[in-house]
PDB file of C-alpha atoms and ligand atoms in Angstrom:
ATOM      1  CA  UNK A   1      17.532   7.163  -5.377  1.00 87.00           C
ATOM      2  CA  UNK A   2      14.933   4.896  -5.784  1.00 97.00           C
ATOM      3  CA  UNK A   3      15.347   4.467  -9.431  1.00 98.00           C
ATOM      4  CA  UNK A   4      13.709   1.023 -10.347  1.00 98.00           C
ATOM      5  CA  UNK A   5       9.951   1.501  -7.800  1.00 98.00           C
ATOM      6  CA  UNK A   6       8.134  -1.743  -7.788  1.00 99.00           C
ATOM      7  CA  UNK A   7       4.287  -1.157  -7.172  1.00 99.00           C
ATOM      8  CA  UNK A   8       1.095  -3.681  -6.511  1.00 98.00           C
ATOM      9  CA  UNK A   9      -2.152  -3.273  -7.105  1.00 98.00           C
ATOM     10  CA  UNK A  10      -1.321   0.003  -9.551  1.00 98.00           C
ATOM     11  CA  UNK A  11      -5.214  -0.109 -11.532  1.00 98.00           C
ATOM     12  CA  UNK A  12      -6.840   1.963  -9.249  1.00 98.00           C
ATOM     13  CA  UNK A  13      -6.450   4.100  -7.097  1.00 98.00           C
ATOM     14  CA  UNK A  14      -3.206   4.879  -4.716  1.00 98.00           C
ATOM     15  CA  UNK A  15      -1.343   2.403  -6.438  1.00 98.00           C
ATOM     16  CA  UNK A  16      -2.302   4.557 -10.028  1.00 98.00           C
ATOM     17  CA  UNK A  17      -1.458   7.179  -8.500  1.00 98.00           C
ATOM     18  CA  UNK A  18       1.551   6.755  -6.647  1.00 98.00           C
ATOM     19  CA  UNK A  19       2.483   6.199 -10.368  1.00 98.00           C
ATOM     20  CA  UNK A  20       1.943   9.117 -12.170  1.00 98.00           C
ATOM     21  CA  UNK A  21       3.402  11.258  -9.211  1.00 98.00           C
ATOM     22  CA  UNK A  22       6.903   8.456  -9.467  1.00 98.00           C
ATOM     23  CA  UNK A  23       6.634   8.565 -12.707  1.00 98.00           C
ATOM     24  CA  UNK A  24       6.912  12.665 -12.965  1.00 98.00           C
ATOM     25  CA  UNK A  25      10.376  12.684 -10.766  1.00 98.00           C
ATOM     26  CA  UNK A  26      11.801  10.429 -13.368  1.00 98.00           C
ATOM     27  CA  UNK A  27      11.291   7.141 -11.449  1.00 98.00           C
ATOM     28  CA  UNK A  28      11.026   3.335 -13.610  1.00 98.00           C
ATOM     29  CA  UNK A  29       7.821   1.469 -12.620  1.00 98.00           C
ATOM     30  CA  UNK A  30       6.962  -2.455 -12.287  1.00 98.00           C
ATOM     31  CA  UNK A  31       3.287  -2.403 -12.131  1.00 99.00           C
ATOM     32  CA  UNK A  32       1.239  -4.692 -11.478  1.00 98.00           C
ATOM     33  CA  UNK A  33      -2.165  -5.370 -10.607  1.00 98.00           C
ATOM     34  CA  UNK A  34      -5.318  -7.758 -12.027  1.00 98.00           C
ATOM     35  CA  UNK A  35      -6.450  -5.434 -14.541  1.00 98.00           C
ATOM     36  CA  UNK A  36      -3.992  -5.208 -17.119  1.00 98.00           C
ATOM     37  CA  UNK A  37      -5.729  -3.518 -19.553  1.00 98.00           C
ATOM     38  CA  UNK A  38      -5.340  -0.224 -16.729  1.00 98.00           C
ATOM     39  CA  UNK A  39      -2.483  -1.218 -16.615  1.00 98.00           C
ATOM     40  CA  UNK A  40      -1.610  -1.140 -20.193  1.00 98.00           C
ATOM     41  CA  UNK A  41      -3.434   1.964 -20.029  1.00 98.00           C
ATOM     42  CA  UNK A  42      -1.643   3.595 -17.726  1.00 98.00           C
ATOM     43  CA  UNK A  43       1.538   2.630 -19.143  1.00 98.00           C
ATOM     44  CA  UNK A  44       1.217   4.380 -22.459  1.00 98.00           C
ATOM     45  CA  UNK A  45      -0.227   7.643 -20.754  1.00 98.00           C
ATOM     46  CA  UNK A  46       3.014   7.990 -18.324  1.00 98.00           C
ATOM     47  CA  UNK A  47       5.354   6.728 -21.590  1.00 98.00           C
ATOM     48  CA  UNK A  48       3.671   9.777 -23.124  1.00 98.00           C
ATOM     49  CA  UNK A  49       4.325  11.914 -20.149  1.00 98.00           C
ATOM     50  CA  UNK A  50       7.977  10.668 -19.327  1.00 98.00           C
ATOM     51  CA  UNK A  51       8.999   9.166 -22.612  1.00 97.00           C
ATOM     52  CA  UNK A  52      12.748   8.931 -20.474  1.00 95.00           C
ATOM     53  CA  UNK A  53      12.076   6.653 -18.082  1.00 98.00           C
ATOM     54  CA  UNK A  54      10.815   2.575 -17.801  1.00 98.00           C
ATOM     55  CA  UNK A  55       7.207   0.963 -17.164  1.00 98.00           C
ATOM     56  CA  UNK A  56       6.838  -2.661 -16.830  1.00 98.00           C
ATOM     57  CA  UNK A  57       3.457  -3.951 -16.432  1.00 98.00           C
ATOM     58  CA  UNK A  58       2.183  -7.638 -15.770  1.00 98.00           C
ATOM     59  CA  UNK A  59      -1.251  -9.093 -14.615  1.00 98.00           C
ATOM     60  CA  UNK A  60      -0.706 -10.494 -10.901  1.00 98.00           C
ATOM     61  CA  UNK A  61      -3.168 -11.596  -8.165  1.00 98.00           C
ATOM     62  CA  UNK A  62      -1.560 -11.586  -5.283  1.00 98.00           C
ATOM     63  CA  UNK A  63      -2.829 -14.048  -3.655  1.00 98.00           C
ATOM     64  CA  UNK A  64      -1.719 -15.964  -5.780  1.00 98.00           C
ATOM     65  CA  UNK A  65       1.765 -16.541  -3.829  1.00 98.00           C
ATOM     66  CA  UNK A  66       3.722 -18.456  -6.043  1.00 98.00           C
ATOM     67  CA  UNK A  67       3.033 -16.203  -9.246  1.00 98.00           C
ATOM     68  CA  UNK A  68       4.137 -12.943  -6.551  1.00 98.00           C
ATOM     69  CA  UNK A  69       7.845 -14.481  -6.261  1.00 98.00           C
ATOM     70  CA  UNK A  70       7.983 -14.625  -9.774  1.00 98.00           C
ATOM     71  CA  UNK A  71       6.423 -11.581 -11.001  1.00 98.00           C
ATOM     72  CA  UNK A  72       8.606  -9.641  -8.719  1.00 99.00           C
ATOM     73  CA  UNK A  73      11.952 -11.631  -9.790  1.00 98.00           C
ATOM     74  CA  UNK A  74      10.807 -11.293 -13.757  1.00 98.00           C
ATOM     75  CA  UNK A  75       9.988  -7.613 -12.731  1.00 98.00           C
ATOM     76  CA  UNK A  76      13.929  -7.293 -11.101  1.00 98.00           C
ATOM     77  CA  UNK A  77      15.728  -8.889 -14.170  1.00 98.00           C
ATOM     78  CA  UNK A  78      13.332  -7.041 -16.906  1.00 98.00           C
ATOM     79  CA  UNK A  79      14.232  -3.471 -15.039  1.00 98.00           C
ATOM     80  CA  UNK A  80      18.003  -4.016 -13.645  1.00 98.00           C
ATOM     81  CA  UNK A  81      16.822  -4.530 -10.194  1.00 98.00           C
ATOM     82  CA  UNK A  82      14.249  -2.508  -7.505  1.00 98.00           C
ATOM     83  CA  UNK A  83      15.170  -0.031  -5.183  1.00 98.00           C
ATOM     84  CA  UNK A  84      11.594   0.300  -3.303  1.00 98.00           C
ATOM     85  CA  UNK A  85       8.312  -2.218  -3.223  1.00 99.00           C
ATOM     86  CA  UNK A  86       5.482  -0.418  -2.284  1.00 99.00           C
ATOM     87  CA  UNK A  87       2.922  -3.149  -0.769  1.00 99.00           C
ATOM     88  CA  UNK A  88      -0.533  -1.819  -1.374  1.00 98.00           C
ATOM     89  CA  UNK A  89      -3.065  -4.031  -3.535  1.00 98.00           C
ATOM     90  CA  UNK A  90      -5.608  -4.719  -1.326  1.00 97.00           C
ATOM     91  CA  UNK A  91      -9.265  -4.083  -0.145  1.00 90.00           C
ATOM     92  CA  UNK A  92     -11.500  -2.834   2.301  1.00 87.00           C
ATOM     93  CA  UNK A  93     -14.618  -5.526   2.010  1.00 92.00           C
ATOM     94  CA  UNK A  94     -15.700  -6.108   5.118  1.00 96.00           C
ATOM     95  CA  UNK A  95     -18.868  -7.705   7.312  1.00 97.00           C
ATOM     96  CA  UNK A  96     -19.748  -7.657  11.049  1.00 98.00           C
ATOM     97  CA  UNK A  97     -18.032 -10.704  12.829  1.00 98.00           C
ATOM     98  CA  UNK A  98     -20.935 -13.500  13.143  1.00 98.00           C
ATOM     99  CA  UNK A  99     -23.143 -12.256  10.934  1.00 98.00           C
ATOM    100  CA  UNK A 100     -22.745 -15.118   7.860  1.00 97.00           C
ATOM    101  CA  UNK A 101     -20.268 -12.688   6.424  1.00 97.00           C
ATOM    102  CA  UNK A 102     -17.241 -14.906   6.805  1.00 98.00           C
ATOM    103  CA  UNK A 103     -16.081 -15.105   3.215  1.00 98.00           C
ATOM    104  CA  UNK A 104     -16.296 -11.681   2.655  1.00 97.00           C
ATOM    105  CA  UNK A 105     -13.546 -11.292   5.866  1.00 98.00           C
ATOM    106  CA  UNK A 106     -12.068 -13.648   4.936  1.00 98.00           C
ATOM    107  CA  UNK A 107     -11.592 -12.550   1.087  1.00 98.00           C
ATOM    108  CA  UNK A 108      -9.958  -9.768   2.912  1.00 98.00           C
ATOM    109  CA  UNK A 109      -7.757 -11.106   5.517  1.00 98.00           C
ATOM    110  CA  UNK A 110      -6.509 -13.186   2.294  1.00 98.00           C
ATOM    111  CA  UNK A 111      -5.615 -10.411   0.339  1.00 98.00           C
ATOM    112  CA  UNK A 112      -4.814  -7.292   2.587  1.00 98.00           C
ATOM    113  CA  UNK A 113      -2.966  -9.929   5.496  1.00 98.00           C
ATOM    114  CA  UNK A 114      -1.250 -13.025   3.619  1.00 98.00           C
ATOM    115  CA  UNK A 115      -0.780 -11.970   0.143  1.00 98.00           C
ATOM    116  CA  UNK A 116       0.989  -8.814   1.403  1.00 98.00           C
ATOM    117  CA  UNK A 117       3.709 -11.544   3.506  1.00 98.00           C
ATOM    118  CA  UNK A 118       4.104 -13.310   0.656  1.00 99.00           C
ATOM    119  CA  UNK A 119       5.291  -9.784  -1.131  1.00 99.00           C
ATOM    120  CA  UNK A 120       7.205  -8.644   1.793  1.00 99.00           C
ATOM    121  CA  UNK A 121       8.709 -12.362   1.515  1.00 99.00           C
ATOM    122  CA  UNK A 122       9.093 -11.549  -2.184  1.00 99.00           C
ATOM    123  CA  UNK A 123      10.596  -7.561  -2.336  1.00 99.00           C
ATOM    124  CA  UNK A 124      12.716  -8.638   1.014  1.00 98.00           C
ATOM    125  CA  UNK A 125      14.828 -11.695  -0.506  1.00 98.00           C
ATOM    126  CA  UNK A 126      15.323  -9.340  -3.688  1.00 98.00           C
ATOM    127  CA  UNK A 127      16.547  -6.937  -1.362  1.00 98.00           C
ATOM    128  CA  UNK A 128      18.810  -8.826   0.786  1.00 98.00           C
ATOM    129  CA  UNK A 129      20.478 -10.235  -2.585  1.00 98.00           C
ATOM    130  CA  UNK A 130      21.129  -6.816  -3.739  1.00 98.00           C
ATOM    131  CA  UNK A 131      21.686  -5.839  -0.418  1.00 97.00           C
ATOM    132  CA  UNK A 132      19.819  -2.510  -0.720  1.00 98.00           C
ATOM    133  CA  UNK A 133      16.574  -1.471  -0.868  1.00 98.00           C
ATOM    134  CA  UNK A 134      13.451   0.371   0.609  1.00 98.00           C
ATOM    135  CA  UNK A 135       9.871  -2.159   2.028  1.00 98.00           C
ATOM    136  CA  UNK A 136       7.050   0.250   2.239  1.00 99.00           C
ATOM    137  CA  UNK A 137       3.676  -1.529   3.184  1.00 99.00           C
ATOM    138  CA  UNK A 138       0.200   0.614   3.131  1.00 98.00           C
ATOM    139  CA  UNK A 139      -1.516   0.066   6.015  1.00 98.00           C
ATOM    140  CA  UNK A 140      -4.300   2.547   7.214  1.00 98.00           C
ATOM    141  CA  UNK A 141      -5.295   5.003   9.880  1.00 97.00           C
ATOM    142  CA  UNK A 142      -7.881   1.707  10.680  1.00 97.00           C
ATOM    143  CA  UNK A 143      -4.962  -0.045  12.224  1.00 98.00           C
ATOM    144  CA  UNK A 144      -4.693   2.075  15.561  1.00 97.00           C
ATOM    145  CA  UNK A 145      -7.420   0.219  17.112  1.00 97.00           C
ATOM    146  CA  UNK A 146     -10.213  -2.423  16.742  1.00 97.00           C
ATOM    147  CA  UNK A 147     -12.744  -1.299  14.770  1.00 97.00           C
ATOM    148  CA  UNK A 148     -16.625  -1.982  14.561  1.00 97.00           C
ATOM    149  CA  UNK A 149     -19.034  -2.974  12.292  1.00 96.00           C
ATOM    150  CA  UNK A 150     -18.161  -3.979   8.942  1.00 96.00           C
ATOM    151  CA  UNK A 151     -14.523  -2.888   9.591  1.00 96.00           C
ATOM    152  CA  UNK A 152     -13.497  -5.261  12.390  1.00 98.00           C
ATOM    153  CA  UNK A 153     -11.531  -7.612   9.513  1.00 98.00           C
ATOM    154  CA  UNK A 154     -10.455  -4.617   7.282  1.00 98.00           C
ATOM    155  CA  UNK A 155      -8.698  -3.266  10.630  1.00 98.00           C
ATOM    156  CA  UNK A 156      -6.878  -5.930  12.171  1.00 98.00           C
ATOM    157  CA  UNK A 157      -4.857  -6.643   9.033  1.00 98.00           C
ATOM    158  CA  UNK A 158      -3.893  -3.544   8.971  1.00 98.00           C
ATOM    159  CA  UNK A 159      -2.926  -3.800  12.439  1.00 98.00           C
ATOM    160  CA  UNK A 160      -1.634  -6.858  11.017  1.00 98.00           C
ATOM    161  CA  UNK A 161       0.608  -5.536   8.338  1.00 98.00           C
ATOM    162  CA  UNK A 162       2.066  -2.824  10.560  1.00 98.00           C
ATOM    163  CA  UNK A 163       3.314  -4.958  13.266  1.00 98.00           C
ATOM    164  CA  UNK A 164       4.822  -7.907  10.302  1.00 98.00           C
ATOM    165  CA  UNK A 165       6.440  -4.698   8.584  1.00 98.00           C
ATOM    166  CA  UNK A 166       7.475  -3.201  12.036  1.00 98.00           C
ATOM    167  CA  UNK A 167       9.519  -7.057  12.954  1.00 98.00           C
ATOM    168  CA  UNK A 168      11.148  -6.880   9.608  1.00 98.00           C
ATOM    169  CA  UNK A 169      12.415  -3.842   9.922  1.00 98.00           C
ATOM    170  CA  UNK A 170      13.796  -4.865  13.547  1.00 98.00           C
ATOM    171  CA  UNK A 171      15.477  -7.570  11.858  1.00 98.00           C
ATOM    172  CA  UNK A 172      17.132  -5.455   8.792  1.00 98.00           C
ATOM    173  CA  UNK A 173      18.100  -2.431  12.192  1.00 97.00           C
ATOM    174  CA  UNK A 174      21.489  -1.453  10.643  1.00 96.00           C
ATOM    175  CA  UNK A 175      21.759  -3.024   7.042  1.00 97.00           C
ATOM    176  CA  UNK A 176      21.195  -0.657   3.956  1.00 97.00           C
ATOM    177  CA  UNK A 177      17.447  -2.537   3.815  1.00 98.00           C
ATOM    178  CA  UNK A 178      15.488   0.330   5.072  1.00 98.00           C
ATOM    179  CA  UNK A 179      11.228  -0.742   6.201  1.00 98.00           C
ATOM    180  CA  UNK A 180       8.378   2.623   5.925  1.00 98.00           C
ATOM    181  CA  UNK A 181       4.506   1.783   6.767  1.00 98.00           C
ATOM    182  CA  UNK A 182       2.026   3.973   5.983  1.00 98.00           C
ATOM    183  CA  UNK A 183      -0.905   5.193   6.909  1.00 98.00           C
ATOM    184  CA  UNK A 184      -3.230   6.750   4.976  1.00 98.00           C
ATOM    185  CA  UNK A 185      -6.544   8.639   6.064  1.00 97.00           C
ATOM    186  CA  UNK A 186      -9.755   8.876   4.052  1.00 95.00           C
ATOM    187  CA  UNK A 187      -8.840   9.447   0.746  1.00 97.00           C
ATOM    188  CA  UNK A 188     -11.042   9.318  -2.443  1.00 96.00           C
ATOM    189  CA  UNK A 189      -9.878   5.662  -4.687  1.00 95.00           C
ATOM    190  CA  UNK A 190     -12.264   3.069  -6.744  1.00 94.00           C
ATOM    191  CA  UNK A 191     -12.624   1.817  -2.818  1.00 92.00           C
ATOM    192  CA  UNK A 192     -13.541   5.243  -1.404  1.00 91.00           C
ATOM    193  CA  UNK A 193     -15.908   7.397  -3.722  1.00 90.00           C
ATOM    194  CA  UNK A 194     -15.798  10.750  -3.911  1.00 87.00           C
ATOM    195  CA  UNK A 195     -19.964  10.212  -4.067  1.00 83.00           C
ATOM    196  CA  UNK A 196     -19.545   8.135  -0.930  1.00 82.00           C
ATOM    197  CA  UNK A 197     -17.524  10.811   0.793  1.00 77.00           C
ATOM    198  CA  UNK A 198     -16.333   9.879   4.319  1.00 85.00           C
ATOM    199  CA  UNK A 199     -14.583  12.967   7.135  1.00 85.00           C
ATOM    200  CA  UNK A 200     -12.067  14.143   6.189  1.00 92.00           C
ATOM    201  CA  UNK A 201     -11.401  12.810   2.796  1.00 95.00           C
ATOM    202  CA  UNK A 202      -9.093  14.472   0.199  1.00 96.00           C
ATOM    203  CA  UNK A 203      -9.075  14.272  -2.849  1.00 96.00           C
ATOM    204  CA  UNK A 204      -6.289  11.234  -4.625  1.00 97.00           C
ATOM    205  CA  UNK A 205      -4.273  14.206  -5.844  1.00 98.00           C
ATOM    206  CA  UNK A 206      -3.471  14.802  -2.178  1.00 97.00           C
ATOM    207  CA  UNK A 207      -3.566  11.940  -0.571  1.00 98.00           C
ATOM    208  CA  UNK A 208      -1.093  10.714  -2.663  1.00 98.00           C
ATOM    209  CA  UNK A 209       0.922  13.368  -2.630  1.00 98.00           C
ATOM    210  CA  UNK A 210       1.479  13.432   0.730  1.00 98.00           C
ATOM    211  CA  UNK A 211       2.222   9.825   0.869  1.00 98.00           C
ATOM    212  CA  UNK A 212       4.818  10.415  -1.599  1.00 98.00           C
ATOM    213  CA  UNK A 213       6.515  12.600   0.543  1.00 98.00           C
ATOM    214  CA  UNK A 214       6.366  10.497   3.183  1.00 98.00           C
ATOM    215  CA  UNK A 215       7.649   7.645   1.153  1.00 98.00           C
ATOM    216  CA  UNK A 216      10.666   9.541  -0.221  1.00 98.00           C
ATOM    217  CA  UNK A 217      11.313  10.815   3.077  1.00 98.00           C
ATOM    218  CA  UNK A 218      12.197   6.494   4.799  1.00 98.00           C
ATOM    219  CA  UNK A 219      10.954   6.920   7.687  1.00 97.00           C
ATOM    220  CA  UNK A 220      10.101   4.249   9.855  1.00 98.00           C
ATOM    221  CA  UNK A 221       5.639   5.200  10.052  1.00 98.00           C
ATOM    222  CA  UNK A 222       4.217   7.640   8.439  1.00 98.00           C
ATOM    223  CA  UNK A 223       0.245   9.110   9.061  1.00 98.00           C
ATOM    224  CA  UNK A 224      -0.827  10.642   6.037  1.00 98.00           C
ATOM    225  CA  UNK A 225      -1.955  13.443   5.604  1.00 97.00           C
ATOM    226  CA  UNK A 226      -0.462  14.839   8.874  1.00 96.00           C
ATOM    227  CA  UNK A 227      -3.011  17.357   9.601  1.00 95.00           C
ATOM    228  CA  UNK A 228      -5.148  15.781  11.078  1.00 96.00           C
ATOM    229  CA  UNK A 229      -4.139  11.993  11.414  1.00 97.00           C
ATOM    230  CA  UNK A 230      -1.194  12.900  13.562  1.00 97.00           C
ATOM    231  CA  UNK A 231      -4.346  13.752  15.815  1.00 97.00           C
ATOM    232  CA  UNK A 232      -6.770  11.980  14.808  1.00 96.00           C
ATOM    233  CA  UNK A 233      -4.502   8.096  15.318  1.00 97.00           C
ATOM    234  CA  UNK A 234      -3.475   9.660  18.955  1.00 97.00           C
ATOM    235  CA  UNK A 235      -7.223   9.973  19.582  1.00 96.00           C
ATOM    236  CA  UNK A 236      -8.168   6.730  18.419  1.00 96.00           C
ATOM    237  CA  UNK A 237      -4.643   5.130  20.390  1.00 96.00           C
ATOM    238  CA  UNK A 238      -6.096   6.293  23.544  1.00 97.00           C
ATOM    239  CA  UNK A 239     -10.247   7.321  23.570  1.00 96.00           C
ATOM    240  CA  UNK A 240     -12.011   5.208  25.375  1.00 96.00           C
ATOM    241  CA  UNK A 241     -13.505   2.089  23.108  1.00 96.00           C
ATOM    242  CA  UNK A 242     -17.226   3.012  23.227  1.00 95.00           C
ATOM    243  CA  UNK A 243     -15.982   6.582  21.835  1.00 95.00           C
ATOM    244  CA  UNK A 244     -14.157   4.454  18.990  1.00 94.00           C
ATOM    245  CA  UNK A 245     -17.165   2.482  18.348  1.00 93.00           C
ATOM    246  CA  UNK A 246     -19.400   5.442  17.505  1.00 91.00           C
ATOM    247  CA  UNK A 247     -17.552   8.014  15.358  1.00 85.00           C
ATOM    248  CA  UNK A 248     -15.666   5.713  13.468  1.00 85.00           C
TER     249      UNK A 248
HETATM  250  N1  NAP B   1      -7.882   4.325   0.010  1.00 80.44           N
HETATM  251  C1  NAP B   1      -8.422   4.934   1.410  1.00 80.44           C
HETATM  252  O1  NAP B   1      -9.063   5.692   1.801  1.00 80.44           O
HETATM  253  C2  NAP B   1      -7.500   3.699   1.773  1.00 80.44           C
HETATM  254  C3  NAP B   1      -7.182   4.343   3.439  1.00 80.44           C
HETATM  255  C4  NAP B   1      -6.318   3.330   4.199  1.00 80.44           C
HETATM  256  C5  NAP B   1      -5.736   2.660   3.189  1.00 80.44           C
HETATM  257  N2  NAP B   1      -5.862   2.573   2.379  1.00 80.44           N
HETATM  258  C6  NAP B   1      -5.225   1.445   1.395  1.00 80.44           C
HETATM  259  O2  NAP B   1      -4.216   1.362  -0.058  1.00 80.44           O
HETATM  260  C7  NAP B   1      -4.694   0.226  -0.808  1.00 80.44           C
HETATM  261  C8  NAP B   1      -5.178   0.927  -1.608  1.00 80.44           C
HETATM  262  O3  NAP B   1      -6.430   1.111  -1.742  1.00 80.44           O
HETATM  263  P1  NAP B   1      -7.120   2.546  -2.832  1.00 80.44           P
HETATM  264  O4  NAP B   1      -8.474   3.058  -1.708  1.00 80.44           O
HETATM  265  O5  NAP B   1      -6.259   2.686  -4.250  1.00 80.44           O
HETATM  266  O6  NAP B   1      -7.769   1.073  -3.044  1.00 80.44           O
HETATM  267  P2  NAP B   1      -8.442   0.960  -4.822  1.00 80.44           P
HETATM  268  O7  NAP B   1      -8.784   1.719  -5.586  1.00 80.44           O
HETATM  269  O8  NAP B   1      -9.820  -0.472  -4.678  1.00 80.44           O
HETATM  270  O9  NAP B   1      -7.776   0.367  -5.357  1.00 80.44           O
HETATM  271  C9  NAP B   1      -7.151  -1.262  -5.274  1.00 80.44           C
HETATM  272  C10 NAP B   1      -5.928  -1.594  -6.217  1.00 80.44           C
HETATM  273  O10 NAP B   1      -5.443  -2.834  -6.154  1.00 80.44           O
HETATM  274  C11 NAP B   1      -5.729  -3.853  -6.358  1.00 80.44           C
HETATM  275  N3  NAP B   1      -5.901  -5.012  -6.211  1.00 80.44           N
HETATM  276  C12 NAP B   1      -7.326  -5.492  -4.983  1.00 80.44           C
HETATM  277  N4  NAP B   1      -6.809  -7.022  -5.427  1.00 80.44           N
HETATM  278  C13 NAP B   1      -5.772  -7.237  -5.893  1.00 80.44           C
HETATM  279  C14 NAP B   1      -5.714  -9.134  -5.882  1.00 80.44           C
HETATM  280  N5  NAP B   1      -6.237  -9.815  -5.250  1.00 80.44           N
HETATM  281  N6  NAP B   1      -4.472  -8.784  -7.366  1.00 80.44           N
HETATM  282  C15 NAP B   1      -3.953  -7.614  -7.543  1.00 80.44           C
HETATM  283  N7  NAP B   1      -4.480  -6.334  -7.391  1.00 80.44           N
HETATM  284  C16 NAP B   1      -5.192  -6.286  -6.192  1.00 80.44           C
HETATM  285  C17 NAP B   1      -6.444  -3.680  -7.419  1.00 80.44           C
HETATM  286  O11 NAP B   1      -6.528  -4.061  -8.496  1.00 80.44           O
HETATM  287  P3  NAP B   1      -7.293  -4.612  -9.724  1.00 80.44           P
HETATM  288  O12 NAP B   1      -8.777  -4.523  -9.055  1.00 80.44           O
HETATM  289  O13 NAP B   1      -6.509  -4.936 -11.062  1.00 80.44           O
HETATM  290  O14 NAP B   1      -6.659  -6.056  -9.108  1.00 80.44           O
HETATM  291  C18 NAP B   1      -6.547  -1.632  -7.524  1.00 80.44           C
HETATM  292  O15 NAP B   1      -5.212  -1.567  -8.378  1.00 80.44           O
HETATM  293  C19 NAP B   1      -4.854  -1.066  -0.552  1.00 80.44           C
HETATM  294  O16 NAP B   1      -3.979  -1.176   0.849  1.00 80.44           O
HETATM  295  C20 NAP B   1      -5.913   0.399   1.091  1.00 80.44           C
HETATM  296  O17 NAP B   1      -6.538  -0.948   2.265  1.00 80.44           O
HETATM  297  C21 NAP B   1      -6.955   3.067   1.394  1.00 80.44           C
END
């Protein structure tokens, strides 16, 4: 059983709901994000509902790489070990390439890819030392293909983190350290509000329930919710680029 779980980007959306679901399963949590007030409120809520667990919170901007290592190490010391780390912090802002949106795209690339590398480095360093652990990287269904318009950089970062996770998995094959890549479809969150519904979008509760079940199985890869995203993923990978560009 993975008792102590660290989640980055736990102040909103999927990270916040994963914290709720794992707390309900009796797990202790290490939660970080930039908005400490929201983490503190979440900690109070979780401890009131599940008094037997431990919930540690710390402020962290994942693009501050040195702090990522410091905060992960501090959480490990506070909880007496980390059994699972979920690299979840991320954002979907983007502009079409070549339209003066470089600053926005660079911010997405730094948060979703470079900072994810820092988080993987910090987590796997701890797991190698403990000789056990489960690294979970939250990619996206948008990693299946190169995507147009404002999705181009985002999709590339999510393909990048999926490749990063697969490489780490290859490096650790045959060891007690496991690596899972999660590819969520559209799930309501702060970044994806219900008012701006996208096709096939599910509620935060429904989407995260599927994510948590997939994470607990510890398989190498999971597209969630499996229906309809496994067949949609197949279509995305095999459809002509013109069709992908039109329907994405
Ligand atoms: N929702 C979807 O449909 C969907 C689909 C596929 C993949 N995903 C992925 O799922 C993950 C969570 O997304 P979400 O939809 O839950 O988004 P969200 O509601 O906007 O939440 C994003 C979380 O990431 C944190 N975060 C963002 N930048 C950060 C930074 N520099 N340092 C630390 N924390 C940071 C935010 O916290 P602070 O602002 O407090 O720092 C927040 O807790 C992302 O990796 C996203 O790409 C989401």
